[in-house]
Short mmCIF file of C-alpha atoms and ligand atoms in Angstrom, two decimals:
data_model
loop_
_atom_site.label_atom_id
_atom_site.label_comp_id
_atom_site.label_asym_id
_atom_site.label_seq_id
_atom_site.Cartn_x
_atom_site.Cartn_y
_atom_site.Cartn_z
CA MET A 16 -8.18 138.30 -84.66
CA VAL A 17 -10.19 135.24 -83.60
CA LYS A 18 -8.67 132.03 -84.95
CA VAL A 19 -10.92 128.99 -85.42
CA ILE A 20 -9.81 125.43 -86.16
CA THR A 21 -11.82 122.38 -87.28
CA TYR A 22 -10.93 118.88 -88.47
CA GLY A 23 -12.43 116.22 -90.70
CA THR A 24 -11.95 113.64 -93.44
CA TYR A 25 -14.22 115.47 -95.92
CA ASP A 26 -14.65 112.40 -98.12
CA LEU A 27 -17.10 112.93 -101.02
CA PHE A 28 -17.60 116.53 -99.88
CA HIS A 29 -21.28 117.24 -99.26
CA TYR A 30 -23.74 119.82 -98.01
CA GLY A 31 -23.22 118.79 -94.34
CA HIS A 32 -19.49 119.56 -94.66
CA GLN A 33 -20.20 122.86 -96.43
CA ARG A 34 -22.59 124.04 -93.70
CA LEU A 35 -20.16 123.00 -90.97
CA LEU A 36 -17.34 125.01 -92.55
CA GLU A 37 -19.57 128.06 -93.12
CA ARG A 38 -20.59 128.14 -89.46
CA ALA A 39 -17.04 127.43 -88.32
CA LYS A 40 -15.82 130.40 -90.36
CA ALA A 41 -18.56 132.61 -88.90
CA LEU A 42 -17.29 131.90 -85.38
CA GLY A 43 -14.17 134.03 -85.97
CA ASP A 44 -11.93 135.82 -88.47
CA TYR A 45 -9.52 133.14 -89.59
CA LEU A 46 -10.38 129.48 -90.28
CA ILE A 47 -7.87 126.63 -90.22
CA VAL A 48 -9.14 123.29 -91.52
CA GLY A 49 -7.31 120.07 -90.63
CA VAL A 50 -7.85 117.33 -93.20
CA THR A 51 -7.05 113.84 -91.91
CA SER A 52 -4.32 111.82 -93.64
CA ASP A 53 -5.15 108.31 -94.88
CA SER A 54 -2.92 106.66 -92.30
CA PHE A 55 -4.41 108.66 -89.43
CA ASP A 56 -7.90 107.72 -90.62
CA LEU A 57 -6.81 104.07 -90.63
CA THR A 58 -5.71 104.24 -87.01
CA ARG A 59 -9.06 105.75 -86.00
CA GLY A 60 -11.02 103.06 -87.82
CA LYS A 61 -12.06 105.01 -90.94
CA ILE A 62 -10.93 102.57 -93.55
CA ASN A 63 -12.67 103.33 -96.76
CA ALA A 64 -12.49 106.95 -97.67
CA GLN A 65 -13.07 106.98 -101.42
CA GLN A 66 -10.96 109.99 -102.18
CA SER A 67 -7.26 110.58 -101.76
CA LEU A 68 -5.93 113.14 -99.30
CA MET A 69 -5.20 115.53 -102.20
CA GLU A 70 -8.74 115.26 -103.55
CA ARG A 71 -10.21 115.83 -100.11
CA ILE A 72 -7.97 118.86 -99.53
CA GLU A 73 -9.00 120.20 -102.93
CA SER A 74 -12.72 119.97 -101.99
CA VAL A 75 -12.09 122.00 -98.84
CA ARG A 76 -9.97 124.53 -100.74
CA ALA A 77 -12.67 124.93 -103.40
CA THR A 78 -15.18 126.19 -100.80
CA GLY A 79 -13.02 129.29 -100.37
CA LEU A 80 -13.85 129.16 -96.65
CA ALA A 81 -10.51 127.95 -95.31
CA ASP A 82 -7.79 130.53 -94.75
CA GLU A 83 -5.33 127.74 -94.12
CA ILE A 84 -5.45 123.97 -94.65
CA ILE A 85 -3.29 121.59 -92.67
CA VAL A 86 -3.03 117.80 -92.57
CA GLU A 87 -3.92 115.91 -89.39
CA GLU A 88 -1.48 113.05 -89.07
CA TYR A 89 -1.34 111.83 -85.50
CA GLU A 90 -3.20 111.34 -82.27
CA GLY A 91 -2.65 114.35 -80.03
CA GLN A 92 -1.95 116.73 -82.91
CA LYS A 93 -4.94 118.91 -82.05
CA ILE A 94 -3.27 120.18 -78.87
CA ASP A 95 -0.03 120.87 -80.77
CA ASP A 96 -1.92 122.74 -83.51
CA ILE A 97 -3.92 124.85 -81.07
CA LYS A 98 -0.72 125.95 -79.36
CA ARG A 99 1.29 126.37 -82.57
CA TYR A 100 -1.32 128.45 -84.43
CA GLY A 101 -2.60 130.37 -81.39
CA VAL A 102 -6.14 129.04 -81.88
CA ASP A 103 -9.03 130.61 -79.93
CA ILE A 104 -11.87 128.27 -80.87
CA PHE A 105 -11.91 124.56 -81.71
CA THR A 106 -15.11 123.45 -83.40
CA VAL A 107 -16.53 120.22 -84.76
CA GLY A 108 -19.97 118.69 -85.47
CA SER A 109 -22.29 117.63 -82.65
CA ASP A 110 -21.72 113.94 -83.47
CA TRP A 111 -18.51 114.46 -81.45
CA LYS A 112 -20.26 116.13 -78.49
CA GLY A 113 -18.25 115.71 -75.28
CA LYS A 114 -15.35 113.96 -77.04
CA PHE A 115 -13.21 117.08 -77.26
CA ASP A 116 -14.03 118.72 -73.93
CA TYR A 117 -10.44 118.07 -72.88
CA LEU A 118 -9.36 120.80 -75.32
CA ASN A 119 -11.14 123.42 -73.12
CA GLU A 120 -7.87 123.67 -71.27
CA TYR A 121 -6.27 125.21 -74.38
CA CYS A 122 -9.10 127.11 -76.13
CA LYS A 123 -12.88 127.40 -76.37
CA VAL A 124 -14.65 124.26 -77.69
CA VAL A 125 -17.84 124.66 -79.76
CA TYR A 126 -19.96 121.76 -81.02
CA LEU A 127 -22.02 122.78 -84.05
CA ASP A 128 -25.27 120.96 -84.88
CA ARG A 129 -24.66 118.21 -87.37
CA THR A 130 -26.72 118.44 -90.56
CA ASP A 131 -29.29 115.66 -90.56
CA GLY A 132 -29.91 113.28 -93.40
CA ILE A 133 -26.54 113.34 -95.13
CA SER A 134 -23.21 111.60 -94.57
CA SER A 135 -20.21 110.36 -96.53
CA SER A 136 -21.01 106.79 -95.42
CA GLU A 137 -24.52 107.00 -96.85
CA ILE A 138 -23.25 108.45 -100.12
CA ARG A 139 -20.67 105.68 -100.36
CA ALA A 140 -23.24 103.01 -99.52
CA GLU A 141 -25.85 104.36 -101.96
CA LYS A 142 -23.39 104.79 -104.76
CA TRP A 143 -21.72 101.47 -104.45
CA GLU A 144 -23.69 98.93 -102.47
CA ILE A 145 -22.10 95.67 -103.62
CA LYS A 146 -23.60 92.33 -102.63
CA ILE A 147 -20.96 89.68 -101.95
CA GLY A 148 -21.73 85.97 -101.74
CA LEU A 149 -19.40 83.74 -99.72
CA VAL A 150 -18.45 80.31 -101.07
CA GLY A 151 -16.75 77.46 -99.20
CA ASN A 152 -16.57 75.43 -96.01
CA SER A 153 -13.87 77.32 -94.17
CA THR A 154 -13.92 79.23 -90.88
CA LEU A 155 -12.61 82.12 -92.99
CA ILE A 156 -16.26 82.68 -93.97
CA ASN A 157 -17.00 83.66 -90.36
CA LYS A 158 -14.04 86.05 -90.31
CA PHE A 159 -14.97 87.58 -93.66
CA GLU A 160 -18.56 88.16 -92.56
CA LYS A 161 -17.38 89.83 -89.34
CA GLU A 162 -14.91 92.05 -91.17
CA SER A 163 -17.46 93.04 -93.82
CA HIS A 164 -19.25 95.14 -91.18
CA TYR A 165 -16.27 97.50 -91.02
CA VAL A 166 -16.53 98.35 -94.70
CA ASN A 167 -19.43 100.40 -95.87
CA GLY A 168 -20.85 99.89 -99.30
CA ILE A 169 -21.03 96.10 -99.12
CA SER A 170 -23.47 93.55 -97.83
CA ILE A 171 -23.33 89.77 -97.65
CA SER A 172 -25.90 88.13 -99.92
CA GLY A 173 -25.54 84.60 -98.51
CA ILE A 174 -23.30 81.60 -98.19
CA CYS A 175 -22.84 78.62 -100.49
CA THR A 176 -21.42 75.66 -98.60
CA THR A 177 -21.47 71.88 -98.72
CA ASP A 178 -20.54 71.55 -95.04
CA ASP A 179 -21.77 74.18 -92.56
CA THR A 180 -20.21 72.57 -89.44
CA ASP A 181 -17.82 75.48 -88.91
CA LEU A 182 -20.33 78.20 -89.75
CA LEU A 183 -21.34 80.34 -86.73
CA ASP A 184 -24.98 79.96 -85.62
CA GLU A 185 -25.66 83.69 -85.96
CA ILE A 186 -24.50 83.54 -89.59
CA LYS A 187 -26.68 80.50 -90.28
CA SER A 188 -29.71 82.28 -88.93
CA ASN A 189 -29.08 85.69 -90.53
CA TYR A 190 -28.22 84.73 -94.09
CA LEU A 191 -29.31 82.47 -96.88
CA VAL A 192 -27.24 79.27 -96.63
CA THR A 193 -27.39 77.10 -99.73
CA ASP A 194 -25.37 74.42 -101.49
CA ASN A 195 -26.49 75.79 -104.84
CA LEU A 196 -23.93 78.19 -106.34
CA THR A 197 -26.34 79.44 -109.02
CA GLU A 198 -28.83 80.47 -106.36
CA LEU A 199 -26.16 82.49 -104.54
CA LEU A 200 -24.78 84.05 -107.74
CA ASN A 201 -28.25 85.25 -108.69
CA LEU A 202 -28.33 87.32 -105.51
CA SER A 203 -24.76 88.63 -105.75
CA ASP A 204 -22.62 91.19 -107.61
CA ALA A 205 -19.44 89.49 -106.46
CA VAL A 206 -18.20 86.40 -104.64
CA TYR A 207 -15.49 85.55 -102.15
CA ILE A 208 -14.36 81.98 -102.81
CA VAL A 209 -12.66 79.99 -100.07
CA SER A 210 -13.65 76.50 -101.10
CA HIS A 211 -11.03 73.74 -101.46
CA PRO A 212 -8.37 74.82 -104.05
CA THR A 213 -9.23 71.89 -106.35
CA LYS A 214 -12.66 73.51 -106.83
CA HIS A 215 -11.41 77.05 -107.46
CA TYR A 216 -10.98 76.85 -111.22
CA GLU A 217 -14.46 75.53 -111.84
CA GLN A 218 -16.19 77.91 -109.39
CA VAL A 219 -14.23 81.02 -110.39
CA LYS A 220 -14.99 80.29 -114.04
CA TYR A 221 -18.67 79.77 -113.31
CA ALA A 222 -18.88 83.03 -111.36
CA LEU A 223 -17.03 85.04 -114.02
CA GLU A 224 -19.24 83.57 -116.75
CA ALA A 225 -22.24 84.69 -114.71
CA GLY A 226 -20.78 88.23 -114.76
CA LYS A 227 -19.69 88.33 -111.12
CA HIS A 228 -16.49 89.80 -109.70
CA VAL A 229 -14.33 87.31 -107.81
CA LEU A 230 -12.07 87.50 -104.79
CA CYS A 231 -10.53 84.03 -104.44
CA GLU A 232 -8.45 82.74 -101.55
CA SER A 233 -5.03 82.02 -103.02
CA PRO A 234 -4.23 79.90 -105.05
CA ILE A 235 -6.79 80.94 -107.68
CA ALA A 236 -6.13 77.66 -109.51
CA ILE A 237 -3.72 74.77 -109.23
CA LYS A 238 -2.68 74.76 -112.89
CA THR A 239 -1.08 77.71 -114.68
CA ALA A 240 -3.10 77.12 -117.87
CA GLU A 241 -6.30 77.35 -115.83
CA PHE A 242 -5.05 80.45 -114.05
CA GLU A 243 -4.28 82.13 -117.40
CA GLU A 244 -7.68 81.16 -118.75
CA LEU A 245 -9.46 82.67 -115.75
CA ARG A 246 -7.39 85.81 -115.94
CA LYS A 247 -8.24 86.24 -119.62
CA LEU A 248 -11.89 85.58 -119.00
CA ALA A 249 -12.02 88.26 -116.28
CA GLU A 250 -10.25 90.72 -118.57
CA GLU A 251 -12.59 90.08 -121.50
CA ARG A 252 -15.63 90.55 -119.32
CA CYS A 253 -14.20 93.61 -117.51
CA LEU A 254 -14.58 91.82 -114.19
CA VAL A 255 -12.32 91.93 -111.17
CA LEU A 256 -10.48 88.71 -110.34
CA MET A 257 -8.39 89.19 -107.23
CA ASP A 258 -6.11 86.84 -105.36
CA SER A 259 -6.82 86.84 -101.64
CA ILE A 260 -3.88 86.79 -99.21
CA LYS A 261 -4.74 88.89 -96.20
CA THR A 262 -1.10 89.46 -95.19
CA ALA A 263 -0.57 91.53 -98.34
CA TYR A 264 -2.88 94.15 -96.77
CA SER A 265 -1.27 94.33 -93.34
CA THR A 266 0.20 97.76 -92.64
CA ALA A 267 3.29 96.41 -90.84
CA TYR A 268 4.01 94.01 -93.71
CA ASN A 269 3.80 96.82 -96.27
CA ARG A 270 6.00 99.18 -94.27
CA MET A 271 8.49 96.35 -93.87
CA LEU A 272 8.59 95.85 -97.66
CA VAL A 273 9.22 99.54 -98.23
CA LEU A 274 12.06 99.64 -95.70
CA ALA A 275 13.67 96.48 -97.09
CA LYS A 276 13.43 97.72 -100.68
CA GLY A 277 14.61 101.17 -99.65
CA GLY A 278 17.99 99.79 -98.64
CA LYS A 279 17.64 99.92 -94.82
CA ILE A 280 19.47 96.60 -94.52
CA GLY A 281 21.67 97.05 -97.59
CA ASP A 282 21.34 94.54 -100.42
CA ILE A 283 18.93 91.73 -99.72
CA VAL A 284 20.73 88.39 -99.82
CA SER A 285 18.24 86.01 -98.24
CA VAL A 286 14.50 85.84 -97.48
CA ASP A 287 13.33 83.06 -95.17
CA SER A 288 9.68 82.62 -94.30
CA ILE A 289 7.94 79.99 -92.22
CA CYS A 290 4.19 79.45 -91.79
CA THR A 291 2.75 76.49 -89.89
CA SER A 292 -0.46 75.51 -88.09
CA LEU A 293 -1.64 72.21 -86.65
CA SER A 294 -5.17 72.78 -85.45
CA ASP A 295 -7.07 72.63 -88.76
CA LEU A 296 -5.74 69.23 -89.82
CA GLU A 297 -6.11 67.85 -86.28
CA LYS A 298 -9.70 69.05 -86.01
CA LYS A 299 -10.71 67.70 -89.40
CA THR A 300 -8.97 64.34 -88.86
CA LYS A 301 -10.86 63.91 -85.59
CA ARG A 302 -14.09 64.79 -87.34
CA GLY A 303 -13.40 62.21 -90.03
CA THR A 304 -13.28 64.76 -92.86
CA SER A 305 -11.69 63.27 -95.98
CA LEU A 306 -8.17 64.57 -96.61
CA ASP A 307 -9.33 65.64 -100.06
CA GLU A 308 -11.45 68.29 -98.35
CA VAL A 309 -8.60 69.68 -96.25
CA TRP A 310 -6.20 72.36 -97.49
CA ASN A 311 -2.74 70.82 -97.70
CA SER A 312 0.41 72.68 -96.63
CA ILE A 313 1.43 74.01 -100.03
CA CYS A 314 -2.03 75.42 -100.80
CA ALA A 315 -2.93 76.63 -97.30
CA TRP A 316 0.35 78.39 -96.54
CA GLY A 317 2.37 78.35 -99.78
CA PRO A 318 1.03 81.63 -101.26
CA THR A 319 1.49 83.53 -97.98
CA ALA A 320 5.02 82.20 -97.49
CA MET A 321 5.96 82.93 -101.13
CA LEU A 322 4.58 86.48 -101.00
CA PRO A 323 7.58 88.24 -99.36
CA ILE A 324 9.99 86.19 -101.48
CA PHE A 325 8.41 87.30 -104.78
CA GLN A 326 7.74 90.83 -103.59
CA LEU A 327 11.33 91.34 -102.44
CA LEU A 328 13.39 89.24 -104.85
CA GLY A 329 11.06 89.07 -107.86
CA LYS A 330 9.75 86.06 -109.73
CA GLU A 331 12.82 85.30 -111.82
CA TYR A 332 14.59 82.74 -109.70
CA VAL A 333 17.26 80.60 -111.37
CA SER A 334 16.37 77.34 -109.70
CA LYS A 335 14.22 75.91 -106.97
CA GLN A 336 13.84 72.67 -105.12
CA ILE A 337 10.65 71.47 -103.49
CA THR A 338 10.86 68.97 -100.64
CA SER A 339 7.73 67.54 -99.04
CA HIS A 340 6.63 65.09 -96.43
CA LEU A 341 3.45 63.25 -97.44
CA ILE A 342 0.75 61.34 -95.63
CA ALA A 343 -1.78 59.11 -97.41
CA ASP A 344 0.48 59.32 -100.47
CA HIS A 345 -0.68 62.78 -101.54
CA PHE A 346 -1.21 65.20 -98.66
CA ASP A 347 1.88 67.23 -97.73
CA THR A 348 1.99 67.85 -94.01
CA PHE A 349 5.20 69.80 -94.63
CA THR A 350 6.84 71.41 -97.66
CA LYS A 351 10.04 73.32 -98.02
CA ILE A 352 10.99 75.25 -101.14
CA ALA A 353 14.55 76.51 -101.59
CA PHE A 354 15.06 79.18 -104.27
CA VAL A 355 18.25 80.41 -105.88
CA TYR A 356 18.24 83.88 -107.47
CA PRO A 357 21.15 85.46 -109.39
CA HIS A 358 22.29 87.40 -106.30
CA ALA A 359 20.21 86.01 -103.47
CA VAL A 360 18.56 82.93 -102.03
CA ALA A 361 15.22 82.30 -100.35
CA SER A 362 13.46 79.55 -98.50
CA MET A 363 9.94 78.89 -97.37
CA LYS A 364 8.73 76.21 -95.00
CA VAL A 365 5.04 75.52 -94.63
CA GLY A 366 3.30 72.95 -92.48
CA LYS A 367 -0.18 71.74 -91.60
CA GLY A 368 1.22 68.76 -89.71
CA VAL A 369 4.58 70.12 -88.60
CA LYS A 370 5.11 72.97 -86.17
CA SER A 371 7.87 75.55 -86.29
CA GLU A 372 8.55 79.17 -85.37
CA GLY A 373 6.45 81.22 -87.81
CA GLU A 374 8.95 83.97 -88.41
CA LEU A 375 10.17 85.95 -91.39
CA ILE A 376 13.80 86.98 -91.68
CA ILE A 377 15.21 89.18 -94.41
CA SER A 378 18.99 89.24 -94.41
CA GLY A 379 20.95 92.06 -95.99
CA THR A 380 24.51 93.27 -96.32
CA LYS A 381 24.06 95.91 -93.59
CA GLY A 382 21.56 94.27 -91.25
CA TYR A 383 18.40 92.19 -91.16
CA ILE A 384 14.67 92.52 -90.65
CA TYR A 385 13.08 90.23 -88.12
CA VAL A 386 9.31 89.73 -88.12
CA PRO A 387 8.29 87.57 -85.15
CA ALA A 388 5.73 84.76 -85.25
CA PRO A 389 3.08 84.76 -86.49
CA TRP A 390 4.64 87.08 -89.06
CA TRP A 391 1.66 86.83 -91.43
CA LYS A 392 -0.49 88.75 -88.98
CA THR A 393 1.98 90.90 -87.18
CA ASP A 394 1.73 94.51 -86.11
CA TYR A 395 5.41 94.67 -85.30
CA PHE A 396 8.89 94.08 -86.71
CA GLU A 397 12.49 95.00 -86.00
CA VAL A 398 15.38 96.20 -88.12
CA ARG A 399 18.51 94.84 -86.50
CA TYR A 400 22.18 95.64 -86.96
CA GLU A 401 25.55 94.37 -85.77
CA ASN A 402 25.47 97.07 -83.09
CA PRO A 403 22.23 96.50 -81.13
CA ALA A 404 22.12 100.20 -80.23
CA ASP A 405 21.22 100.91 -83.88
CA ASN A 406 18.24 98.51 -83.85
CA LYS A 407 14.83 99.98 -84.57
CA ARG A 408 11.37 98.63 -83.69
CA TYR A 409 8.29 99.40 -85.75
CA PHE A 410 4.65 99.04 -84.63
CA TYR A 411 1.57 99.43 -86.80
CA GLN A 412 -1.97 98.71 -85.85
CA LEU A 413 -3.42 95.64 -87.54
CA ASP A 414 -7.19 95.45 -87.57
CA GLY A 415 -8.93 92.25 -88.57
CA GLU A 416 -5.72 90.55 -89.76
CA GLY A 417 -5.79 92.70 -92.90
CA ILE A 418 -9.09 91.24 -94.14
CA ARG A 419 -11.03 94.50 -93.93
CA TYR A 420 -8.39 96.35 -95.98
CA GLU A 421 -8.49 93.55 -98.51
CA ILE A 422 -12.27 93.94 -98.79
CA VAL A 423 -11.81 97.70 -99.30
CA SER A 424 -9.31 97.00 -102.11
CA PHE A 425 -11.69 94.56 -103.78
CA LEU A 426 -14.50 97.08 -103.53
CA LYS A 427 -12.36 99.87 -104.95
CA ALA A 428 -11.30 97.65 -107.84
CA ILE A 429 -14.96 96.95 -108.63
CA GLN A 430 -15.93 100.62 -108.37
CA THR A 431 -13.06 102.10 -110.32
CA GLY A 432 -12.36 99.29 -112.77
CA HIS A 433 -8.68 99.48 -111.80
CA ILE A 434 -7.17 96.52 -110.04
CA SER A 435 -6.00 97.81 -106.70
CA SER A 436 -4.78 94.43 -105.51
CA TYR A 437 -1.56 94.45 -103.52
CA ILE A 438 -0.55 91.21 -105.22
CA ASP A 439 0.55 91.49 -108.84
CA PHE A 440 -0.56 88.91 -111.40
CA GLY A 441 3.02 87.77 -111.93
CA SER A 442 3.30 86.74 -108.28
CA SER A 443 -0.10 85.01 -108.33
CA ARG A 444 0.91 83.14 -111.45
CA GLN A 445 4.22 82.03 -109.97
CA MET A 446 2.44 80.77 -106.84
CA VAL A 447 0.15 78.68 -109.02
CA LYS A 448 3.16 77.45 -111.00
CA LEU A 449 4.94 76.13 -107.89
CA ILE A 450 1.77 74.47 -106.64
CA GLU A 451 1.36 72.88 -110.07
CA ASP A 452 4.94 71.58 -109.83
CA PHE A 453 4.06 69.98 -106.53
CA TYR A 454 0.98 68.30 -108.01
CA ASN A 455 3.12 67.11 -110.94
CA ASN A 456 5.31 65.31 -108.41
CA ASN A 457 8.27 67.61 -109.05
CA PHE A 458 9.47 67.32 -105.50
CA VAL A 459 11.73 65.29 -103.27
CA ASN A 460 9.69 63.13 -100.95
CA ILE A 461 11.02 62.77 -97.43
N1 C2G B 27 -20.62 116.97 -90.45
C1 C2G B 27 -21.80 117.64 -90.28
N2 C2G B 27 -22.95 117.13 -90.82
C2 C2G B 27 -22.94 116.00 -91.51
C3 C2G B 27 -21.73 115.30 -91.72
C4 C2G B 27 -20.56 115.83 -91.17
O1 C2G B 27 -21.87 118.69 -89.62
N3 C2G B 27 -24.08 115.51 -92.02
C5 C2G B 27 -19.38 117.51 -89.84
C6 C2G B 27 -18.68 116.59 -88.84
O2 C2G B 27 -19.29 116.64 -87.58
C7 C2G B 27 -17.27 117.12 -88.84
C8 C2G B 27 -17.10 117.61 -90.30
O3 C2G B 27 -18.40 117.74 -90.85
O4 C2G B 27 -17.18 118.24 -87.98
C9 C2G B 27 -16.28 116.63 -91.10
O5 C2G B 27 -16.91 115.36 -91.08
P1 C2G B 27 -16.15 114.01 -91.47
O6 C2G B 27 -15.51 114.20 -92.77
O7 C2G B 27 -17.09 112.88 -91.28
O8 C2G B 27 -14.97 113.93 -90.42
P2 C2G B 27 -15.00 113.34 -88.94
O9 C2G B 27 -14.67 111.91 -88.94
O10 C2G B 27 -16.24 113.76 -88.23
O11 C2G B 27 -13.72 114.09 -88.39
O12 C2G B 27 -11.15 114.16 -84.80
C10 C2G B 27 -12.39 114.67 -85.26
C11 C2G B 27 -12.41 114.80 -86.65
O13 C2G B 27 -11.27 114.84 -87.37
C12 C2G B 27 -13.74 114.99 -87.34
#
């Protein structure tokens, strides 16, 4: 019996896949199809398969061509599979020509001609091409544009900015750059807003009223009443309004949450997060930018620093104290918030004019999780115990600081109508609430 094996994602199963499987089957008597898992696809750069692993397996099963279906989960699995199943022929489409020659050592390798004119990427792009306009004066616009190329099904419609100093030249020359939001909205299905937080409410509202989906750099507003109003407006109009915090989409961060919640360190008793950066404030001060145009510490870092606290301990803290250091009477170069929960405590320290070790520590009754600086864009963390021999280290690839996964989530939310944000509304609301407290002078000034 000649055993044949082939692998693929098989997203939005199409004629090209069908033909490949038919010819693969014809090469022998028994066909094994390896369908890639979502996490394996992530590590090989395929980030926006539309269908779940189960749906993709079901498409392959429905062809009736596969005698056996397996899941491909890790780099190097092909060799293990070939040995384990006694495979005679490995086959794949000609778009991979040469890439799998190394398998010749274990079995025969056959590249089958790829079917022209059809691909999952094109189907995704055709079905869902979403035009996103970028709004604001931040360098995050450059990052967002760069990351957008990794996600198919979206294009950038232009940039609305009142100060293009930080905008890359190639972006200025390739896209419409305007200071007129209406002009940009007319060309867009959705917007990413990263303007100064004091402008968010007005711009988010304007975009939603124009029927556009919104991804807004957190905080969405600086008053809870405004946040609630925007949320209601989005709901009424069936539009997506998503809070943007890239860390929420980092693989290491999410695995860390699961381990912490799963009891790996026992009961969680304390969460301590620190986020600081000096360069933005320094650069803008030198340039003479008004402080009113610069993100202060609580807005720039507050939502990121609060994220693990709310996601691990919930939003129902018993008390909190905000302490800030101000310059020019209103701009916090440093803020600390101490929280007390019924059975735990938490603290966050954020700074735009104060530097510290940007680490995250989650303390539990059996051990602790240590995420080294800069924890908000880490690919690595450790679970540590009293006996160092029990310590475990975890690595996960982080591409594009999480931004590209965030874009995928936003896109999926638009396409499916289901919010697939990793940040729940309760957390977003609580972030706004604390920022509102700060603006209402509910803090100790040091
Ligand atoms: N294919 C094809 N013609 C097309 C599109 C795809 O013959 N128009 C083939 C591919 O070459 C591959 C199979 O169909 O053999 C599955 O394609 P994908 O779902 O795109 O999976 P891919 O990323 O190519 O995965 O490690 C190698 C893989 O797992 C192959």
